Amino acid sequence: MVNQRMLGLGTARSVIRELFEYGKIRAAQVGAENVFDFSLGNPSVPCPQEVNDTAVRILREQPEVIHCYTSAQGDQEARQRFADSLNRRFGTCYTADQFYITVGAAASLCCVFNGLACPGDEFVVFAPYFPEYKVFIEGAGAKMVLIPPEIEGFQIDFDAFEAAISEHTKSVVVNSPNNPSGVVYSRETLERLSAILTEKSRAYGHPIYLISDEPYREIVFSGFQVPWIPQLYPDTIVCYSFSKSLSLPGERLGYVLVPASVTDSREVYAAVAGAGRSLGYVNAPSLFQQVTSLCCDLTSDLAVYERNAKLLVPALREMGYHCVEPGGAFYLFPRSLEPDDMAFSERAKQFDLLLVPGSGFGAPGHVRIAYCVQTDMIQRALPKFKALADSYR
Ligand code: PLP
């Protein structure tokens, strides 16, 4: 007999993985250039050359130490460089001991959920949302409370939010720029959220922590701004990753930042570290702690994502698709052309378009297009989107 929850997770059907596998089979049948796979969020631009050069230089210069264990919370100098970088950008005064280096945002989130969750606690999440939140929150023994999507702009349905908060609310998760909508929360949205959280924390007599999951922080289009959330709400814990900004998803490197402004910040930090220990993370990869911290002021050439969005969004709208304007990341979340997004995704396959149904993101009636692909592929896919739309006329 094995753990039934784990068995369920390990054998569950993954729509994204199935689409990806289907894409490979189809590519063998009709040629890879004729399959338009928009299913995966893998960055399409390489990391900056300096990242590779730095890795090679470190391997050459420090061969005896670079493969050793580091402190569990990460190398002190690396953490200091992360702090210095944010301090330069946001005028903050973070210190190395507020950073806990992790194996990517997924691990950052798991450490925070496990570090915070007590029996009976609830974590509030806004749809559309990154589906792993549910797995991570339930894995931490807590309950996820899902707020339905505000489908006109994918900001926040504040009435539903206020109704969902209770004395059991430990924390609220935000993700902006967002996967899967590509939407950036406006300053107004974040200020209103912050005001409600401040009031509710006071009313219930305990802090409601805001967890800002921000792997797409650097992928922001012209005309949009991503406010530094801890400056708006002091009880913010930041989960960051270099997977997207430096195109390093396979290297598994990110961090948790617990600013001093967080209530009981040292206790929270220690609990995050304890969670990392209990999850067996030991420490994040030593080489890439050094590489990312030495290159954390750089990004890949992220402009391509905005170019792709500028090509895709007006073209799809012209064809009759309803799309909320993305402000960053590399996802678009149009309405499906029939209420059943699963059926719509199936129909799209007939045109060799691989689109992920929105139901898995908590927003039925939509599909996710991950446009982190070559621009040329988008150009070639447009007639297929048109044919798909025409098939509904
Ligand atoms: N959070 C969101 C919203 C994501 O989209 C992803 C990955 O796509 C993650 C977290 C996990 O990122 P990482 O690769 O850093 O673990």
mmCIF file of C-alpha atoms and ligand atoms in Angstrom:
data_model
loop_
_atom_site.group_PDB
_atom_site.id
_atom_site.type_symbol
_atom_site.label_atom_id
_atom_site.label_comp_id
_atom_site.label_asym_id
_atom_site.label_seq_id
_atom_site.Cartn_x
_atom_site.Cartn_y
_atom_site.Cartn_z
ATOM 1 C CA MET A 1 0.000 0.000 0.000
ATOM 2 C CA VAL A 2 1.415 3.393 -0.955
ATOM 3 C CA ASN A 3 0.376 6.887 0.007
ATOM 4 C CA GLN A 4 -2.903 7.313 -1.861
ATOM 5 C CA ARG A 5 -2.577 11.065 -2.256
ATOM 6 C CA MET A 6 0.868 10.683 -3.806
ATOM 7 C CA LEU A 7 -0.365 7.837 -5.976
ATOM 8 C CA GLY A 8 -3.158 10.072 -7.186
ATOM 9 C CA LEU A 9 -0.743 12.901 -7.979
ATOM 10 C CA GLY A 10 1.710 10.586 -9.692
ATOM 11 C CA THR A 11 -0.894 8.979 -11.920
ATOM 12 C CA ALA A 12 -3.225 11.945 -12.515
ATOM 13 C CA ARG A 13 -3.910 12.872 -16.087
ATOM 14 C CA SER A 14 -2.040 16.057 -17.016
ATOM 15 C CA VAL A 15 -3.759 17.880 -19.844
ATOM 16 C CA ILE A 16 -0.627 19.879 -20.639
ATOM 17 C CA ARG A 17 1.597 16.807 -20.719
ATOM 18 C CA GLU A 18 -0.929 14.938 -22.881
ATOM 19 C CA LEU A 19 -1.084 17.827 -25.336
ATOM 20 C CA PHE A 20 2.691 17.932 -25.458
ATOM 21 C CA GLU A 21 2.906 14.169 -26.102
ATOM 22 C CA TYR A 22 0.175 14.425 -28.719
ATOM 23 C CA GLY A 23 2.185 17.223 -30.382
ATOM 24 C CA LYS A 24 5.206 14.927 -30.692
ATOM 25 C CA ILE A 25 3.150 12.145 -32.284
ATOM 26 C CA ARG A 26 1.488 14.593 -34.646
ATOM 27 C CA ALA A 27 4.859 16.143 -35.581
ATOM 28 C CA ALA A 28 6.079 12.699 -36.651
ATOM 29 C CA GLN A 29 2.977 12.367 -38.858
ATOM 30 C CA VAL A 30 2.745 15.801 -40.495
ATOM 31 C CA GLY A 31 6.143 17.404 -39.821
ATOM 32 C CA ALA A 32 7.141 19.530 -36.809
ATOM 33 C CA GLU A 33 6.707 22.742 -38.807
ATOM 34 C CA ASN A 34 2.998 21.977 -39.221
ATOM 35 C CA VAL A 35 2.213 21.539 -35.524
ATOM 36 C CA PHE A 36 1.571 24.696 -33.496
ATOM 37 C CA ASP A 37 2.325 23.765 -29.935
ATOM 38 C CA PHE A 38 1.324 26.562 -27.560
ATOM 39 C CA SER A 39 1.082 24.260 -24.547
ATOM 40 C CA LEU A 40 4.294 24.769 -22.576
ATOM 41 C CA GLY A 41 5.757 27.715 -20.652
ATOM 42 C CA ASN A 42 9.372 27.059 -21.567
ATOM 43 C CA PRO A 43 11.273 30.286 -22.351
ATOM 44 C CA SER A 44 12.009 30.529 -26.077
ATOM 45 C CA VAL A 45 15.032 32.819 -25.818
ATOM 46 C CA PRO A 46 18.436 31.624 -24.629
ATOM 47 C CA CYS A 47 20.003 32.861 -21.404
ATOM 48 C CA PRO A 48 22.433 35.779 -21.770
ATOM 49 C CA GLN A 49 25.899 34.708 -22.930
ATOM 50 C CA GLU A 50 27.276 36.111 -19.674
ATOM 51 C CA VAL A 51 25.405 33.409 -17.747
ATOM 52 C CA ASN A 52 27.228 30.647 -19.625
ATOM 53 C CA ASP A 53 30.537 32.521 -19.450
ATOM 54 C CA THR A 54 30.145 32.991 -15.696
ATOM 55 C CA ALA A 55 29.364 29.300 -15.193
ATOM 56 C CA VAL A 56 32.435 28.273 -17.197
ATOM 57 C CA ARG A 57 34.665 30.762 -15.374
ATOM 58 C CA ILE A 58 33.486 29.543 -11.956
ATOM 59 C CA LEU A 59 33.999 25.900 -12.940
ATOM 60 C CA ARG A 60 37.518 26.740 -14.048
ATOM 61 C CA GLU A 61 38.451 28.961 -11.110
ATOM 62 C CA GLN A 62 36.815 27.137 -8.180
ATOM 63 C CA PRO A 63 36.733 23.434 -9.128
ATOM 64 C CA GLU A 64 37.352 22.273 -5.543
ATOM 65 C CA VAL A 65 34.598 24.237 -3.814
ATOM 66 C CA ILE A 66 31.854 24.865 -6.317
ATOM 67 C CA HIS A 67 30.391 21.367 -6.113
ATOM 68 C CA CYS A 68 30.281 21.341 -2.313
ATOM 69 C CA TYR A 69 27.248 21.760 -0.061
ATOM 70 C CA THR A 70 26.440 25.361 0.787
ATOM 71 C CA SER A 71 24.616 26.642 3.868
ATOM 72 C CA ALA A 72 21.048 25.383 3.806
ATOM 73 C CA GLN A 73 19.725 28.922 3.275
ATOM 74 C CA GLY A 74 22.213 29.469 0.438
ATOM 75 C CA ASP A 75 25.664 30.988 0.149
ATOM 76 C CA GLN A 76 25.970 34.196 2.168
ATOM 77 C CA GLU A 77 27.606 36.182 -0.639
ATOM 78 C CA ALA A 78 25.019 35.052 -3.155
ATOM 79 C CA ARG A 79 22.214 36.116 -0.820
ATOM 80 C CA GLN A 80 23.922 39.479 -0.303
ATOM 81 C CA ARG A 81 24.093 40.007 -4.070
ATOM 82 C CA PHE A 82 20.357 39.291 -4.394
ATOM 83 C CA ALA A 83 19.701 41.809 -1.601
ATOM 84 C CA ASP A 84 21.973 44.451 -3.174
ATOM 85 C CA SER A 85 20.292 44.052 -6.542
ATOM 86 C CA LEU A 86 16.773 44.599 -5.148
ATOM 87 C CA ASN A 87 18.009 47.485 -2.974
ATOM 88 C CA ARG A 88 19.412 49.225 -6.056
ATOM 89 C CA ARG A 89 16.195 48.718 -7.999
ATOM 90 C CA PHE A 90 13.570 49.428 -5.386
ATOM 91 C CA GLY A 91 15.372 51.657 -2.867
ATOM 92 C CA THR A 92 14.905 49.015 -0.161
ATOM 93 C CA CYS A 93 17.374 47.923 2.532
ATOM 94 C CA TYR A 94 17.168 44.131 2.486
ATOM 95 C CA THR A 95 19.925 42.044 4.020
ATOM 96 C CA ALA A 96 21.307 38.625 3.143
ATOM 97 C CA ASP A 97 19.647 37.008 6.144
ATOM 98 C CA GLN A 98 16.201 37.761 4.713
ATOM 99 C CA PHE A 99 16.841 35.533 1.665
ATOM 100 C CA TYR A 100 16.407 31.790 1.526
ATOM 101 C CA ILE A 101 17.698 30.366 -1.765
ATOM 102 C CA THR A 102 15.577 27.613 -3.278
ATOM 103 C CA VAL A 103 15.274 25.272 -6.231
ATOM 104 C CA GLY A 104 12.979 27.639 -8.149
ATOM 105 C CA ALA A 105 9.649 29.309 -7.457
ATOM 106 C CA ALA A 106 7.918 25.950 -7.017
ATOM 107 C CA ALA A 107 10.183 25.188 -4.063
ATOM 108 C CA SER A 108 9.891 28.773 -2.787
ATOM 109 C CA LEU A 109 6.124 28.349 -2.678
ATOM 110 C CA CYS A 110 6.316 24.930 -1.020
ATOM 111 C CA CYS A 111 8.685 26.256 1.644
ATOM 112 C CA VAL A 112 6.373 29.187 2.369
ATOM 113 C CA PHE A 113 3.143 27.159 2.382
ATOM 114 C CA ASN A 114 4.688 24.502 4.615
ATOM 115 C CA GLY A 115 6.372 27.093 6.795
ATOM 116 C CA LEU A 116 3.132 28.997 7.418
ATOM 117 C CA ALA A 117 0.390 26.344 7.435
ATOM 118 C CA CYS A 118 -1.145 25.334 10.762
ATOM 119 C CA PRO A 119 -4.087 22.907 11.062
ATOM 120 C CA GLY A 120 -7.274 24.527 9.751
ATOM 121 C CA ASP A 121 -5.483 27.292 7.829
ATOM 122 C CA GLU A 122 -6.753 28.536 4.483
ATOM 123 C CA PHE A 123 -4.805 30.037 1.604
ATOM 124 C CA VAL A 124 -6.731 32.242 -0.809
ATOM 125 C CA VAL A 125 -5.929 32.018 -4.524
ATOM 126 C CA PHE A 126 -7.401 34.032 -7.403
ATOM 127 C CA ALA A 127 -8.520 32.309 -10.604
ATOM 128 C CA PRO A 128 -7.166 31.961 -13.168
ATOM 129 C CA TYR A 129 -4.263 30.431 -11.267
ATOM 130 C CA PHE A 130 -1.166 28.253 -11.622
ATOM 131 C CA PRO A 131 -2.647 24.783 -10.930
ATOM 132 C CA GLU A 132 0.289 23.604 -8.839
ATOM 133 C CA TYR A 133 -0.833 25.968 -6.046
ATOM 134 C CA LYS A 134 -3.540 23.483 -5.109
ATOM 135 C CA VAL A 135 -1.072 20.594 -5.016
ATOM 136 C CA PHE A 136 1.409 22.600 -2.943
ATOM 137 C CA ILE A 137 -1.141 24.046 -0.501
ATOM 138 C CA GLU A 138 -2.852 20.713 0.093
ATOM 139 C CA GLY A 139 0.569 19.093 0.401
ATOM 140 C CA ALA A 140 1.214 21.515 3.253
ATOM 141 C CA GLY A 141 -1.961 20.237 4.944
ATOM 142 C CA ALA A 142 -3.930 23.430 4.328
ATOM 143 C CA LYS A 143 -7.010 24.287 2.290
ATOM 144 C CA MET A 144 -7.008 26.328 -0.921
ATOM 145 C CA VAL A 145 -9.893 28.783 -1.217
ATOM 146 C CA LEU A 146 -10.398 29.757 -4.851
ATOM 147 C CA ILE A 147 -11.834 33.142 -5.840
ATOM 148 C CA PRO A 148 -13.646 32.964 -9.202
ATOM 149 C CA PRO A 149 -12.142 34.958 -12.056
ATOM 150 C CA GLU A 150 -13.080 38.548 -12.862
ATOM 151 C CA ILE A 151 -13.284 37.798 -16.563
ATOM 152 C CA GLU A 152 -13.508 41.336 -17.953
ATOM 153 C CA GLY A 153 -9.947 42.212 -16.996
ATOM 154 C CA PHE A 154 -8.605 39.319 -14.870
ATOM 155 C CA GLN A 155 -8.019 41.710 -11.985
ATOM 156 C CA ILE A 156 -9.747 40.777 -8.688
ATOM 157 C CA ASP A 157 -13.413 40.232 -7.870
ATOM 158 C CA PHE A 158 -13.222 42.080 -4.546
ATOM 159 C CA ASP A 159 -16.752 41.224 -3.430
ATOM 160 C CA ALA A 160 -16.033 37.523 -3.771
ATOM 161 C CA PHE A 161 -12.651 38.041 -2.128
ATOM 162 C CA GLU A 162 -14.018 39.843 0.922
ATOM 163 C CA ALA A 163 -16.700 37.205 1.326
ATOM 164 C CA ALA A 164 -14.091 34.435 1.248
ATOM 165 C CA ILE A 165 -11.779 35.836 3.917
ATOM 166 C CA SER A 166 -12.307 34.479 7.394
ATOM 167 C CA GLU A 167 -10.496 34.001 10.669
ATOM 168 C CA HIS A 168 -8.955 30.875 9.065
ATOM 169 C CA THR A 169 -7.258 32.851 6.293
ATOM 170 C CA LYS A 170 -3.525 32.536 6.811
ATOM 171 C CA SER A 171 -2.424 33.967 3.533
ATOM 172 C CA VAL A 172 -3.366 35.194 0.072
ATOM 173 C CA VAL A 173 -1.388 34.353 -3.070
ATOM 174 C CA VAL A 174 -0.921 36.765 -5.977
ATOM 175 C CA ASN A 175 0.880 36.157 -9.248
ATOM 176 C CA SER A 176 1.467 39.198 -11.445
ATOM 177 C CA PRO A 177 2.369 39.120 -14.317
ATOM 178 C CA ASN A 178 0.064 36.167 -14.338
ATOM 179 C CA ASN A 179 0.195 32.633 -15.595
ATOM 180 C CA PRO A 180 -2.157 31.908 -17.431
ATOM 181 C CA SER A 181 -3.744 35.321 -18.219
ATOM 182 C CA GLY A 182 -0.620 37.417 -18.867
ATOM 183 C CA VAL A 183 -2.359 40.187 -16.939
ATOM 184 C CA VAL A 184 -0.477 42.573 -14.664
ATOM 185 C CA TYR A 185 -2.330 43.682 -11.537
ATOM 186 C CA SER A 186 -2.739 47.455 -11.566
ATOM 187 C CA ARG A 187 -1.457 49.589 -8.687
ATOM 188 C CA GLU A 188 -5.106 50.329 -7.889
ATOM 189 C CA THR A 189 -5.897 46.604 -7.588
ATOM 190 C CA LEU A 190 -2.908 45.996 -5.339
ATOM 191 C CA GLU A 191 -3.679 49.018 -3.154
ATOM 192 C CA ARG A 192 -7.252 47.881 -2.688
ATOM 193 C CA LEU A 193 -6.068 44.353 -1.904
ATOM 194 C CA SER A 194 -3.598 45.745 0.604
ATOM 195 C CA ALA A 195 -6.262 47.903 2.283
ATOM 196 C CA ILE A 196 -8.595 44.917 2.669
ATOM 197 C CA LEU A 197 -5.830 42.695 4.024
ATOM 198 C CA THR A 198 -4.787 45.370 6.534
ATOM 199 C CA GLU A 199 -8.359 45.767 7.725
ATOM 200 C CA LYS A 200 -9.023 42.012 7.945
ATOM 201 C CA SER A 201 -5.728 41.350 9.723
ATOM 202 C CA ARG A 202 -6.751 43.891 12.331
ATOM 203 C CA ALA A 203 -10.280 42.490 12.587
ATOM 204 C CA TYR A 204 -9.089 38.885 13.092
ATOM 205 C CA GLY A 205 -6.147 39.844 15.305
ATOM 206 C CA HIS A 206 -3.478 38.088 13.239
ATOM 207 C CA PRO A 207 -1.505 38.996 10.126
ATOM 208 C CA ILE A 208 -2.791 37.761 6.788
ATOM 209 C CA TYR A 209 0.380 37.264 4.797
ATOM 210 C CA LEU A 210 0.492 38.080 1.120
ATOM 211 C CA ILE A 211 2.589 35.642 -0.908
ATOM 212 C CA SER A 212 3.775 37.249 -4.112
ATOM 213 C CA ASP A 213 4.706 34.551 -6.610
ATOM 214 C CA GLU A 214 6.649 36.498 -9.195
ATOM 215 C CA PRO A 215 8.684 34.402 -11.638
ATOM 216 C CA TYR A 216 7.535 36.756 -14.434
ATOM 217 C CA ARG A 217 8.469 39.988 -12.610
ATOM 218 C CA GLU A 218 10.887 41.052 -15.346
ATOM 219 C CA ILE A 219 8.650 40.234 -18.317
ATOM 220 C CA VAL A 220 6.593 43.427 -18.471
ATOM 221 C CA PHE A 221 5.415 45.179 -21.631
ATOM 222 C CA SER A 222 5.612 48.892 -22.429
ATOM 223 C CA GLY A 223 2.842 50.863 -20.772
ATOM 224 C CA PHE A 224 2.607 48.449 -17.824
ATOM 225 C CA GLN A 225 4.264 48.572 -14.433
ATOM 226 C CA VAL A 226 4.660 45.926 -11.776
ATOM 227 C CA PRO A 227 4.738 47.703 -8.416
ATOM 228 C CA TRP A 228 7.126 46.307 -5.795
ATOM 229 C CA ILE A 229 4.445 44.679 -3.673
ATOM 230 C CA PRO A 230 6.222 44.681 -0.245
ATOM 231 C CA GLN A 231 6.174 48.479 -0.457
ATOM 232 C CA LEU A 232 2.379 48.398 -0.716
ATOM 233 C CA TYR A 233 1.748 45.702 1.884
ATOM 234 C CA PRO A 234 4.413 45.152 4.582
ATOM 235 C CA ASP A 235 3.327 41.571 5.319
ATOM 236 C CA THR A 236 4.412 40.401 1.850
ATOM 237 C CA ILE A 237 6.635 37.355 1.359
ATOM 238 C CA VAL A 238 8.227 37.193 -2.103
ATOM 239 C CA CYS A 239 8.753 33.955 -4.059
ATOM 240 C CA TYR A 240 11.083 34.501 -6.988
ATOM 241 C CA SER A 241 12.764 32.422 -9.660
ATOM 242 C CA PHE A 242 15.313 32.837 -12.447
ATOM 243 C CA SER A 243 13.501 30.282 -14.613
ATOM 244 C CA LYS A 244 11.916 32.893 -16.867
ATOM 245 C CA SER A 245 13.946 36.112 -16.486
ATOM 246 C CA LEU A 246 17.245 34.367 -17.246
ATOM 247 C CA SER A 247 15.685 31.460 -19.201
ATOM 248 C CA LEU A 248 17.043 28.895 -16.728
ATOM 249 C CA PRO A 249 14.075 26.680 -15.808
ATOM 250 C CA GLY A 250 16.162 23.521 -15.818
ATOM 251 C CA GLU A 251 18.780 24.891 -13.441
ATOM 252 C CA ARG A 252 16.241 25.243 -10.595
ATOM 253 C CA LEU A 253 17.173 28.477 -8.860
ATOM 254 C CA GLY A 254 15.036 30.985 -6.993
ATOM 255 C CA TYR A 255 14.586 32.461 -3.543
ATOM 256 C CA VAL A 256 12.161 33.361 -0.798
ATOM 257 C CA LEU A 257 12.476 36.893 0.564
ATOM 258 C CA VAL A 258 11.029 37.520 4.032
ATOM 259 C CA PRO A 259 11.438 41.286 4.505
ATOM 260 C CA ALA A 260 11.909 42.693 8.027
ATOM 261 C CA SER A 261 8.523 44.421 7.623
ATOM 262 C CA VAL A 262 6.757 41.023 7.804
ATOM 263 C CA THR A 263 5.138 40.387 11.189
ATOM 264 C CA ASP A 264 7.336 37.957 13.204
ATOM 265 C CA SER A 265 9.736 37.991 10.257
ATOM 266 C CA ARG A 266 12.528 36.007 11.956
ATOM 267 C CA GLU A 267 10.081 33.330 13.020
ATOM 268 C CA VAL A 268 8.574 33.202 9.520
ATOM 269 C CA TYR A 269 12.052 32.981 7.979
ATOM 270 C CA ALA A 270 13.033 30.171 10.347
ATOM 271 C CA ALA A 271 9.813 28.302 9.544
ATOM 272 C CA VAL A 272 10.517 28.655 5.805
ATOM 273 C CA ALA A 273 13.997 27.242 6.406
ATOM 274 C CA GLY A 274 12.501 24.463 8.536
ATOM 275 C CA ALA A 275 10.108 23.618 5.712
ATOM 276 C CA GLY A 276 13.022 23.460 3.268
ATOM 277 C CA ARG A 277 14.723 21.062 5.658
ATOM 278 C CA SER A 278 11.653 18.906 6.109
ATOM 279 C CA LEU A 279 11.130 18.739 2.341
ATOM 280 C CA GLY A 280 14.712 17.547 1.961
ATOM 281 C CA TYR A 281 15.928 20.400 -0.219
ATOM 282 C CA VAL A 282 19.305 20.615 1.633
ATOM 283 C CA ASN A 283 20.501 23.529 -0.517
ATOM 284 C CA ALA A 284 19.924 24.899 -4.008
ATOM 285 C CA PRO A 285 22.521 24.022 -6.691
ATOM 286 C CA SER A 286 25.777 25.626 -5.667
ATOM 287 C CA LEU A 287 27.030 26.555 -9.146
ATOM 288 C CA PHE A 288 23.822 28.349 -10.070
ATOM 289 C CA GLN A 289 23.576 30.148 -6.742
ATOM 290 C CA GLN A 290 26.813 31.826 -7.830
ATOM 291 C CA VAL A 291 25.888 32.260 -11.487
ATOM 292 C CA THR A 292 22.431 33.758 -10.891
ATOM 293 C CA SER A 293 23.619 36.052 -8.116
ATOM 294 C CA LEU A 294 26.462 37.353 -10.300
ATOM 295 C CA CYS A 295 24.046 37.826 -13.235
ATOM 296 C CA CYS A 296 20.887 38.889 -11.390
ATOM 297 C CA ASP A 297 20.905 42.377 -12.889
ATOM 298 C CA LEU A 298 20.686 40.871 -16.380
ATOM 299 C CA THR A 299 17.804 39.299 -18.242
ATOM 300 C CA SER A 300 17.481 37.294 -21.427
ATOM 301 C CA ASP A 301 16.281 39.232 -24.455
ATOM 302 C CA LEU A 302 12.717 39.400 -23.166
ATOM 303 C CA ALA A 303 11.519 41.830 -25.862
ATOM 304 C CA VAL A 304 10.576 38.927 -28.096
ATOM 305 C CA TYR A 305 7.612 38.109 -25.857
ATOM 306 C CA GLU A 306 6.150 41.573 -26.291
ATOM 307 C CA ARG A 307 6.709 41.346 -30.046
ATOM 308 C CA ASN A 308 4.856 38.034 -30.093
ATOM 309 C CA ALA A 309 1.982 39.507 -28.064
ATOM 310 C CA LYS A 310 1.737 42.510 -30.395
ATOM 311 C CA LEU A 311 1.451 40.164 -33.344
ATOM 312 C CA LEU A 312 -0.975 37.701 -31.808
ATOM 313 C CA VAL A 313 -3.467 39.822 -29.871
ATOM 314 C CA PRO A 314 -4.713 42.182 -32.626
ATOM 315 C CA ALA A 315 -4.775 39.351 -35.162
ATOM 316 C CA LEU A 316 -6.878 37.131 -32.895
ATOM 317 C CA ARG A 317 -9.231 39.982 -32.020
ATOM 318 C CA GLU A 318 -9.706 40.695 -35.715
ATOM 319 C CA MET A 319 -10.785 37.071 -36.149
ATOM 320 C CA GLY A 320 -13.352 37.439 -33.370
ATOM 321 C CA TYR A 321 -11.492 36.020 -30.375
ATOM 322 C CA HIS A 322 -12.028 37.874 -27.097
ATOM 323 C CA CYS A 323 -8.656 38.523 -25.461
ATOM 324 C CA VAL A 324 -7.866 40.503 -22.317
ATOM 325 C CA GLU A 325 -4.757 42.602 -23.002
ATOM 326 C CA PRO A 326 -1.664 40.910 -21.561
ATOM 327 C CA GLY A 327 0.785 43.203 -19.750
ATOM 328 C CA GLY A 328 3.584 40.715 -19.322
ATOM 329 C CA ALA A 329 4.707 37.078 -18.980
ATOM 330 C CA PHE A 330 4.190 35.076 -22.181
ATOM 331 C CA TYR A 331 0.637 33.826 -21.970
ATOM 332 C CA LEU A 332 -2.651 34.828 -23.534
ATOM 333 C CA PHE A 333 -5.964 33.574 -22.189
ATOM 334 C CA PRO A 334 -8.707 34.156 -24.781
ATOM 335 C CA ARG A 335 -12.275 32.972 -24.407
ATOM 336 C CA SER A 336 -12.958 29.666 -26.101
ATOM 337 C CA LEU A 337 -15.388 29.933 -28.996
ATOM 338 C CA GLU A 338 -17.765 27.529 -27.302
ATOM 339 C CA PRO A 339 -18.549 27.341 -23.582
ATOM 340 C CA ASP A 340 -16.809 23.965 -23.183
ATOM 341 C CA ASP A 341 -13.097 24.785 -23.275
ATOM 342 C CA MET A 342 -12.187 21.079 -23.379
ATOM 343 C CA ALA A 343 -14.263 20.611 -26.526
ATOM 344 C CA PHE A 344 -12.750 23.788 -27.985
ATOM 345 C CA SER A 345 -9.218 22.564 -27.290
ATOM 346 C CA GLU A 346 -10.112 19.260 -28.966
ATOM 347 C CA ARG A 347 -11.482 21.122 -31.997
ATOM 348 C CA ALA A 348 -8.284 23.238 -32.144
ATOM 349 C CA LYS A 349 -6.280 20.006 -32.443
ATOM 350 C CA GLN A 350 -7.989 19.368 -35.767
ATOM 351 C CA PHE A 351 -6.143 22.473 -36.987
ATOM 352 C CA ASP A 352 -2.908 21.347 -35.286
ATOM 353 C CA LEU A 353 -3.223 24.115 -32.712
ATOM 354 C CA LEU A 354 -2.350 22.904 -29.216
ATOM 355 C CA LEU A 355 -4.136 25.137 -26.700
ATOM 356 C CA VAL A 356 -4.552 24.321 -23.004
ATOM 357 C CA PRO A 357 -8.164 24.316 -21.682
ATOM 358 C CA GLY A 358 -8.791 26.994 -19.049
ATOM 359 C CA SER A 359 -10.713 24.722 -16.660
ATOM 360 C CA GLY A 360 -7.481 23.485 -15.108
ATOM 361 C CA PHE A 361 -6.622 27.091 -14.281
ATOM 362 C CA GLY A 362 -9.962 27.669 -12.583
ATOM 363 C CA ALA A 363 -11.416 29.624 -15.511
ATOM 364 C CA PRO A 364 -13.599 27.453 -17.756
ATOM 365 C CA GLY A 365 -14.552 29.000 -21.077
ATOM 366 C CA HIS A 366 -10.978 30.057 -21.831
ATOM 367 C CA VAL A 367 -7.819 28.541 -23.270
ATOM 368 C CA ARG A 368 -4.188 29.311 -22.543
ATOM 369 C CA ILE A 369 -1.838 30.151 -25.392
ATOM 370 C CA ALA A 370 1.813 30.022 -24.279
ATOM 371 C CA TYR A 371 3.395 32.219 -26.949
ATOM 372 C CA CYS A 372 6.970 31.685 -25.786
ATOM 373 C CA VAL A 373 7.671 30.333 -29.279
ATOM 374 C CA GLN A 374 9.461 31.572 -32.379
ATOM 375 C CA THR A 375 7.680 34.597 -33.884
ATOM 376 C CA ASP A 376 7.687 32.851 -37.211
ATOM 377 C CA MET A 377 5.585 30.052 -35.751
ATOM 378 C CA ILE A 378 2.960 32.545 -34.617
ATOM 379 C CA GLN A 379 2.849 34.004 -38.108
ATOM 380 C CA ARG A 380 2.330 30.562 -39.600
ATOM 381 C CA ALA A 381 -0.291 29.691 -36.959
ATOM 382 C CA LEU A 382 -2.534 32.675 -37.685
ATOM 383 C CA PRO A 383 -4.325 31.066 -40.667
ATOM 384 C CA LYS A 384 -5.013 28.063 -38.433
ATOM 385 C CA PHE A 385 -6.584 30.286 -35.763
ATOM 386 C CA LYS A 386 -8.647 31.866 -38.531
ATOM 387 C CA ALA A 387 -9.788 28.480 -39.827
ATOM 388 C CA LEU A 388 -10.671 27.434 -36.273
ATOM 389 C CA ALA A 389 -12.781 30.579 -35.823
ATOM 390 C CA ASP A 390 -14.425 30.084 -39.233
ATOM 391 C CA SER A 391 -15.377 26.557 -38.251
ATOM 392 C CA TYR A 392 -17.762 28.076 -35.679
ATOM 393 C CA ARG A 393 -19.509 30.378 -38.146
HETATM 394 N N1 PLP B 1 4.639 30.070 -10.367
HETATM 395 C C1 PLP B 1 4.134 30.292 -11.585
HETATM 396 C C2 PLP B 1 3.016 31.239 -11.731
HETATM 397 C C3 PLP B 1 4.669 29.645 -12.705
HETATM 398 O O1 PLP B 1 4.162 29.889 -13.919
HETATM 399 C C4 PLP B 1 5.740 28.735 -12.531
HETATM 400 C C5 PLP B 1 6.301 28.010 -13.667
HETATM 401 O O2 PLP B 1 5.881 28.073 -14.780
HETATM 402 C C6 PLP B 1 6.219 28.545 -11.237
HETATM 403 C C7 PLP B 1 5.650 29.212 -10.174
HETATM 404 C C8 PLP B 1 7.344 27.583 -10.976
HETATM 405 O O3 PLP B 1 8.522 28.116 -11.476
HETATM 406 P P1 PLP B 1 9.944 27.441 -11.233
HETATM 407 O O4 PLP B 1 10.402 26.906 -12.545
HETATM 408 O O5 PLP B 1 10.826 28.557 -10.812
HETATM 409 O O6 PLP B 1 9.802 26.418 -10.186
#
